[in-house]
Amino acid sequence: MNTMKGSFYILFQSYKKHNIVFWSILFSIVLLSFFLDAFFGQYISFAITISIPVYIFYSSMATKILNRTLPYFLKLGLSRQQYMLHVGLFFISWSLAGALIIASAHKMISYVSTLLNVKDIIIIHPILFFNSSHSFLQTVAMDTILLFFCLCSGLLLNVVFYRLGILGGYSLIGLFALVPIVMVIFEWYSPLFEFLAHSSIIVIFGSVLVFSVFLYLLITASMRRVSVNPV
């Protein structure tokens, strides 16, 4: 238990400064939006999204976690499998914390908008594609799953760069960029849209969760003989 607490502390400290800077900038933009609405609301409308910048931030932070923490943890005596277990639990906790902040921020923005009678600020969130009258817990659950997926995806990219170097990393990025192009060429996007349109939110994000867990287990298996130093 002490090892777990120490691992969480080290992982949290590794990203503490980045988190403070990111959330400070994001909430400053929200405050700026309210300020601009107070003076120019009669001329323009604002669309605010808290979730999407957080998805991008989490993905980018996960692409650096091995370089920041793996050598240090191995020097402390943890095995690679113990390290991945601690990182996985940290990812779950970090995802839940981010989801709670997003949902709380949405509630606060809605409350302040109602209090100040602001009607020109629109909140954008992926859950609106499925349910316009979503609850706080639904938002938290969806964002937790999506943030965990973003962390796993970023970690996958980090592992490829860490083990295969720049050539392997950029090859993976190129492969990801090629996927939507192939889907457009062969018109695979139509069945995908039909599947999403006829599937419930539980099925869709349940599938995302299962895929994220499978992806993390695959990454964990690939870490058994990874070197202390990146390629």
mmCIF file of C-alpha atoms in Angstrom:
data_model
loop_
_atom_site.group_PDB
_atom_site.id
_atom_site.type_symbol
_atom_site.label_atom_id
_atom_site.label_comp_id
_atom_site.label_asym_id
_atom_site.label_seq_id
_atom_site.Cartn_x
_atom_site.Cartn_y
_atom_site.Cartn_z
ATOM 1 C CA MET A 1 0.000 0.000 0.000
ATOM 2 C CA ASN A 2 2.853 2.399 0.822
ATOM 3 C CA THR A 3 4.416 1.602 -2.547
ATOM 4 C CA MET A 4 1.140 2.426 -4.270
ATOM 5 C CA LYS A 5 0.805 5.733 -2.408
ATOM 6 C CA GLY A 6 4.389 6.630 -3.253
ATOM 7 C CA SER A 7 3.831 5.780 -6.912
ATOM 8 C CA PHE A 8 0.712 7.927 -7.085
ATOM 9 C CA TYR A 9 2.562 10.799 -5.435
ATOM 10 C CA ILE A 10 5.440 10.591 -7.918
ATOM 11 C CA LEU A 11 3.102 10.339 -10.916
ATOM 12 C CA PHE A 12 1.011 13.241 -9.644
ATOM 13 C CA GLN A 13 4.075 15.409 -9.047
ATOM 14 C CA SER A 14 5.320 14.616 -12.553
ATOM 15 C CA TYR A 15 2.245 16.333 -14.004
ATOM 16 C CA LYS A 16 1.321 18.769 -11.251
ATOM 17 C CA LYS A 17 2.750 21.859 -12.968
ATOM 18 C CA HIS A 18 1.255 20.941 -16.345
ATOM 19 C CA ASN A 19 -2.172 20.392 -14.799
ATOM 20 C CA ILE A 20 -2.111 23.712 -12.966
ATOM 21 C CA VAL A 21 -1.078 25.618 -16.094
ATOM 22 C CA PHE A 22 -3.605 23.830 -18.323
ATOM 23 C CA TRP A 23 -6.628 24.261 -16.051
ATOM 24 C CA SER A 24 -5.675 27.861 -15.286
ATOM 25 C CA ILE A 25 -5.572 28.715 -18.990
ATOM 26 C CA LEU A 26 -8.790 26.826 -19.725
ATOM 27 C CA PHE A 27 -10.800 28.493 -16.966
ATOM 28 C CA SER A 28 -9.296 31.874 -17.872
ATOM 29 C CA ILE A 29 -10.711 31.408 -21.368
ATOM 30 C CA VAL A 30 -14.121 30.622 -19.851
ATOM 31 C CA LEU A 31 -13.984 33.778 -17.726
ATOM 32 C CA LEU A 32 -12.899 35.776 -20.781
ATOM 33 C CA SER A 33 -15.931 34.428 -22.654
ATOM 34 C CA PHE A 34 -18.261 35.721 -19.942
ATOM 35 C CA PHE A 35 -16.432 39.057 -19.958
ATOM 36 C CA LEU A 36 -16.775 39.408 -23.727
ATOM 37 C CA ASP A 37 -20.413 38.371 -23.551
ATOM 38 C CA ALA A 38 -21.086 41.134 -21.027
ATOM 39 C CA PHE A 39 -19.897 43.747 -23.543
ATOM 40 C CA PHE A 40 -20.536 42.187 -26.950
ATOM 41 C CA GLY A 41 -23.210 39.566 -26.254
ATOM 42 C CA GLN A 42 -25.775 41.446 -28.305
ATOM 43 C CA TYR A 43 -23.575 41.092 -31.385
ATOM 44 C CA ILE A 44 -21.996 37.627 -31.104
ATOM 45 C CA SER A 45 -22.546 34.197 -29.505
ATOM 46 C CA PHE A 46 -19.932 32.006 -27.838
ATOM 47 C CA ALA A 47 -19.482 28.227 -27.941
ATOM 48 C CA ILE A 48 -17.519 26.817 -25.009
ATOM 49 C CA THR A 49 -16.092 23.326 -24.834
ATOM 50 C CA ILE A 50 -14.320 22.110 -21.712
ATOM 51 C CA SER A 51 -14.102 18.438 -22.625
ATOM 52 C CA ILE A 52 -12.326 18.486 -25.991
ATOM 53 C CA PRO A 53 -9.265 20.474 -24.794
ATOM 54 C CA VAL A 54 -9.042 18.067 -21.840
ATOM 55 C CA TYR A 55 -9.094 15.062 -24.196
ATOM 56 C CA ILE A 56 -6.209 16.577 -26.169
ATOM 57 C CA PHE A 57 -4.299 17.496 -23.008
ATOM 58 C CA TYR A 58 -4.610 13.991 -21.533
ATOM 59 C CA SER A 59 -3.510 12.385 -24.807
ATOM 60 C CA SER A 60 -0.436 14.604 -25.052
ATOM 61 C CA MET A 61 0.543 14.046 -21.410
ATOM 62 C CA ALA A 62 0.350 10.265 -21.811
ATOM 63 C CA THR A 63 2.821 10.408 -24.710
ATOM 64 C CA LYS A 64 5.545 11.458 -22.265
ATOM 65 C CA ILE A 65 4.886 9.305 -19.207
ATOM 66 C CA LEU A 66 7.441 6.555 -19.915
ATOM 67 C CA ASN A 67 10.285 8.985 -20.499
ATOM 68 C CA ARG A 68 9.376 10.901 -17.342
ATOM 69 C CA THR A 69 8.789 8.085 -14.885
ATOM 70 C CA LEU A 70 9.836 4.590 -16.067
ATOM 71 C CA PRO A 71 13.616 4.851 -15.424
ATOM 72 C CA TYR A 72 12.967 6.380 -12.013
ATOM 73 C CA PHE A 73 10.527 3.661 -10.960
ATOM 74 C CA LEU A 74 12.841 0.886 -12.142
ATOM 75 C CA LYS A 75 15.684 2.393 -10.126
ATOM 76 C CA LEU A 76 13.416 2.250 -7.070
ATOM 77 C CA GLY A 77 13.108 -1.519 -7.530
ATOM 78 C CA LEU A 78 9.668 -1.862 -9.131
ATOM 79 C CA SER A 79 9.252 -4.416 -11.873
ATOM 80 C CA ARG A 80 7.869 -3.383 -15.235
ATOM 81 C CA GLN A 81 4.577 -5.160 -14.511
ATOM 82 C CA GLN A 82 4.233 -3.413 -11.133
ATOM 83 C CA TYR A 83 4.952 -0.123 -12.854
ATOM 84 C CA MET A 84 2.215 -0.727 -15.426
ATOM 85 C CA LEU A 85 -0.240 -1.704 -12.684
ATOM 86 C CA HIS A 86 0.421 1.549 -10.832
ATOM 87 C CA VAL A 87 0.203 3.592 -14.034
ATOM 88 C CA GLY A 88 -3.089 1.895 -14.938
ATOM 89 C CA LEU A 89 -4.632 2.714 -11.567
ATOM 90 C CA PHE A 90 -3.291 6.254 -11.851
ATOM 91 C CA PHE A 91 -4.888 6.573 -15.305
ATOM 92 C CA ILE A 92 -8.258 5.494 -13.899
ATOM 93 C CA SER A 93 -8.002 7.971 -11.010
ATOM 94 C CA TRP A 94 -6.795 10.754 -13.300
ATOM 95 C CA SER A 95 -9.635 10.081 -15.753
ATOM 96 C CA LEU A 96 -12.241 10.184 -12.988
ATOM 97 C CA ALA A 97 -10.789 13.403 -11.565
ATOM 98 C CA GLY A 98 -10.808 15.058 -14.997
ATOM 99 C CA ALA A 99 -14.374 13.910 -15.653
ATOM 100 C CA LEU A 100 -15.553 15.348 -12.336
ATOM 101 C CA ILE A 101 -13.900 18.682 -13.115
ATOM 102 C CA ILE A 102 -15.493 18.791 -16.590
ATOM 103 C CA ALA A 103 -18.978 17.978 -15.279
ATOM 104 C CA SER A 104 -18.620 20.442 -12.390
ATOM 105 C CA ALA A 105 -17.417 23.143 -14.780
ATOM 106 C CA HIS A 106 -20.454 22.580 -17.008
ATOM 107 C CA LYS A 107 -22.783 22.871 -14.008
ATOM 108 C CA MET A 108 -21.043 26.034 -12.855
ATOM 109 C CA ILE A 109 -21.189 27.631 -16.307
ATOM 110 C CA SER A 110 -24.891 26.791 -16.611
ATOM 111 C CA TYR A 111 -25.574 28.169 -13.131
ATOM 112 C CA VAL A 112 -23.688 31.422 -13.762
ATOM 113 C CA SER A 113 -25.337 31.797 -17.180
ATOM 114 C CA THR A 114 -28.779 31.443 -15.600
ATOM 115 C CA LEU A 115 -27.864 33.790 -12.747
ATOM 116 C CA LEU A 116 -26.584 36.490 -15.096
ATOM 117 C CA ASN A 117 -29.252 35.789 -17.716
ATOM 118 C CA VAL A 118 -26.599 34.915 -20.313
ATOM 119 C CA LYS A 119 -28.132 33.271 -23.379
ATOM 120 C CA ASP A 120 -25.311 33.687 -25.882
ATOM 121 C CA ILE A 121 -22.913 31.049 -24.478
ATOM 122 C CA ILE A 122 -23.399 27.485 -25.721
ATOM 123 C CA ILE A 123 -21.685 24.512 -24.056
ATOM 124 C CA ILE A 124 -20.419 21.854 -26.478
ATOM 125 C CA HIS A 125 -19.969 18.284 -25.238
ATOM 126 C CA PRO A 126 -19.914 14.907 -27.094
ATOM 127 C CA ILE A 127 -22.784 13.586 -24.975
ATOM 128 C CA LEU A 128 -25.114 16.070 -26.679
ATOM 129 C CA PHE A 129 -24.951 13.871 -29.792
ATOM 130 C CA PHE A 130 -26.757 11.165 -27.831
ATOM 131 C CA ASN A 131 -28.787 12.880 -25.130
ATOM 132 C CA SER A 132 -29.659 16.561 -24.848
ATOM 133 C CA SER A 133 -30.953 16.167 -21.280
ATOM 134 C CA HIS A 134 -27.955 14.357 -19.782
ATOM 135 C CA SER A 135 -27.372 14.100 -16.051
ATOM 136 C CA PHE A 136 -24.249 14.932 -14.058
ATOM 137 C CA LEU A 137 -23.400 11.245 -13.538
ATOM 138 C CA GLN A 138 -23.862 10.440 -17.226
ATOM 139 C CA THR A 139 -21.417 13.189 -18.134
ATOM 140 C CA VAL A 140 -18.905 11.946 -15.555
ATOM 141 C CA ALA A 141 -19.203 8.334 -16.747
ATOM 142 C CA MET A 142 -18.786 9.252 -20.411
ATOM 143 C CA ASP A 143 -15.818 11.555 -19.816
ATOM 144 C CA THR A 144 -14.112 9.011 -17.556
ATOM 145 C CA ILE A 145 -14.246 6.433 -20.347
ATOM 146 C CA LEU A 146 -13.131 8.874 -23.042
ATOM 147 C CA LEU A 147 -10.295 10.270 -20.929
ATOM 148 C CA PHE A 148 -9.082 6.764 -20.116
ATOM 149 C CA PHE A 149 -9.169 5.969 -23.834
ATOM 150 C CA CYS A 150 -7.161 9.133 -24.567
ATOM 151 C CA LEU A 151 -4.569 8.186 -21.946
ATOM 152 C CA CYS A 152 -4.243 4.650 -23.328
ATOM 153 C CA SER A 153 -3.917 5.967 -26.883
ATOM 154 C CA GLY A 154 -1.241 8.435 -25.828
ATOM 155 C CA LEU A 155 0.587 5.703 -23.922
ATOM 156 C CA LEU A 156 0.511 3.462 -26.998
ATOM 157 C CA LEU A 157 2.200 6.184 -29.025
ATOM 158 C CA ASN A 158 4.731 6.691 -26.220
ATOM 159 C CA VAL A 159 5.552 2.954 -26.150
ATOM 160 C CA VAL A 160 6.119 2.880 -29.921
ATOM 161 C CA PHE A 161 8.419 5.914 -29.789
ATOM 162 C CA TYR A 162 10.149 4.501 -26.699
ATOM 163 C CA ARG A 163 10.819 1.063 -28.207
ATOM 164 C CA LEU A 164 11.096 1.743 -31.948
ATOM 165 C CA GLY A 165 12.371 5.296 -32.007
ATOM 166 C CA ILE A 166 11.342 8.190 -34.237
ATOM 167 C CA LEU A 167 10.860 6.025 -37.337
ATOM 168 C CA GLY A 168 8.457 3.644 -35.601
ATOM 169 C CA GLY A 169 6.577 6.455 -33.854
ATOM 170 C CA TYR A 170 5.977 8.550 -36.936
ATOM 171 C CA SER A 171 5.080 5.440 -38.926
ATOM 172 C CA LEU A 172 2.302 4.766 -36.412
ATOM 173 C CA ILE A 173 1.102 8.365 -36.689
ATOM 174 C CA GLY A 174 1.076 8.028 -40.464
ATOM 175 C CA LEU A 175 -0.935 4.817 -40.166
ATOM 176 C CA PHE A 176 -3.507 6.551 -37.957
ATOM 177 C CA ALA A 177 -3.731 9.411 -40.464
ATOM 178 C CA LEU A 178 -4.234 6.910 -43.278
ATOM 179 C CA VAL A 179 -7.267 5.260 -41.644
ATOM 180 C CA PRO A 180 -9.819 8.081 -42.310
ATOM 181 C CA ILE A 181 -8.511 8.455 -45.862
ATOM 182 C CA VAL A 182 -9.068 4.737 -46.543
ATOM 183 C CA MET A 183 -12.525 4.941 -44.964
ATOM 184 C CA VAL A 184 -13.475 7.760 -47.338
ATOM 185 C CA ILE A 185 -12.031 5.999 -50.406
ATOM 186 C CA PHE A 186 -13.876 2.737 -49.757
ATOM 187 C CA GLU A 187 -16.941 4.476 -48.256
ATOM 188 C CA TRP A 188 -16.658 2.598 -44.958
ATOM 189 C CA TYR A 189 -17.897 5.646 -43.075
ATOM 190 C CA SER A 190 -21.549 5.020 -44.009
ATOM 191 C CA PRO A 191 -21.839 1.681 -42.122
ATOM 192 C CA LEU A 192 -20.030 3.290 -39.204
ATOM 193 C CA PHE A 193 -22.496 6.190 -39.038
ATOM 194 C CA GLU A 194 -25.414 3.781 -39.303
ATOM 195 C CA PHE A 195 -24.014 1.677 -36.465
ATOM 196 C CA LEU A 196 -23.579 4.741 -34.259
ATOM 197 C CA ALA A 197 -27.049 6.031 -35.117
ATOM 198 C CA HIS A 198 -28.752 2.753 -34.198
ATOM 199 C CA SER A 199 -26.674 1.947 -31.112
ATOM 200 C CA SER A 200 -27.368 3.122 -27.584
ATOM 201 C CA ILE A 201 -24.908 5.244 -25.670
ATOM 202 C CA ILE A 202 -24.288 2.318 -23.295
ATOM 203 C CA VAL A 203 -23.257 0.015 -26.148
ATOM 204 C CA ILE A 204 -20.984 2.602 -27.767
ATOM 205 C CA PHE A 205 -19.095 3.668 -24.689
ATOM 206 C CA GLY A 206 -19.126 0.180 -23.244
ATOM 207 C CA SER A 207 -17.288 -0.862 -26.398
ATOM 208 C CA VAL A 208 -14.860 2.036 -26.005
ATOM 209 C CA LEU A 209 -14.173 0.975 -22.410
ATOM 210 C CA VAL A 210 -13.582 -2.676 -23.368
ATOM 211 C CA PHE A 211 -11.290 -1.602 -26.211
ATOM 212 C CA SER A 212 -9.356 0.731 -23.876
ATOM 213 C CA VAL A 213 -8.830 -2.031 -21.304
ATOM 214 C CA PHE A 214 -7.731 -4.456 -24.033
ATOM 215 C CA LEU A 215 -5.353 -1.824 -25.421
ATOM 216 C CA TYR A 216 -3.834 -1.235 -21.993
ATOM 217 C CA LEU A 217 -3.353 -4.972 -21.421
ATOM 218 C CA LEU A 218 -1.657 -5.208 -24.817
ATOM 219 C CA ILE A 219 0.646 -2.326 -23.902
ATOM 220 C CA THR A 220 1.414 -3.959 -20.555
ATOM 221 C CA ALA A 221 2.383 -7.203 -22.284
ATOM 222 C CA SER A 222 4.716 -5.312 -24.620
ATOM 223 C CA MET A 223 6.506 -3.697 -21.663
ATOM 224 C CA ARG A 224 7.965 -6.895 -20.173
ATOM 225 C CA ARG A 225 11.409 -6.519 -21.694
ATOM 226 C CA VAL A 226 11.494 -2.839 -22.478
ATOM 227 C CA SER A 227 14.839 -1.125 -21.942
ATOM 228 C CA VAL A 228 15.405 1.452 -19.232
ATOM 229 C CA ASN A 229 16.561 3.951 -21.848
ATOM 230 C CA PRO A 230 14.460 4.817 -24.918
ATOM 231 C CA VAL A 231 15.711 4.037 -28.420
#
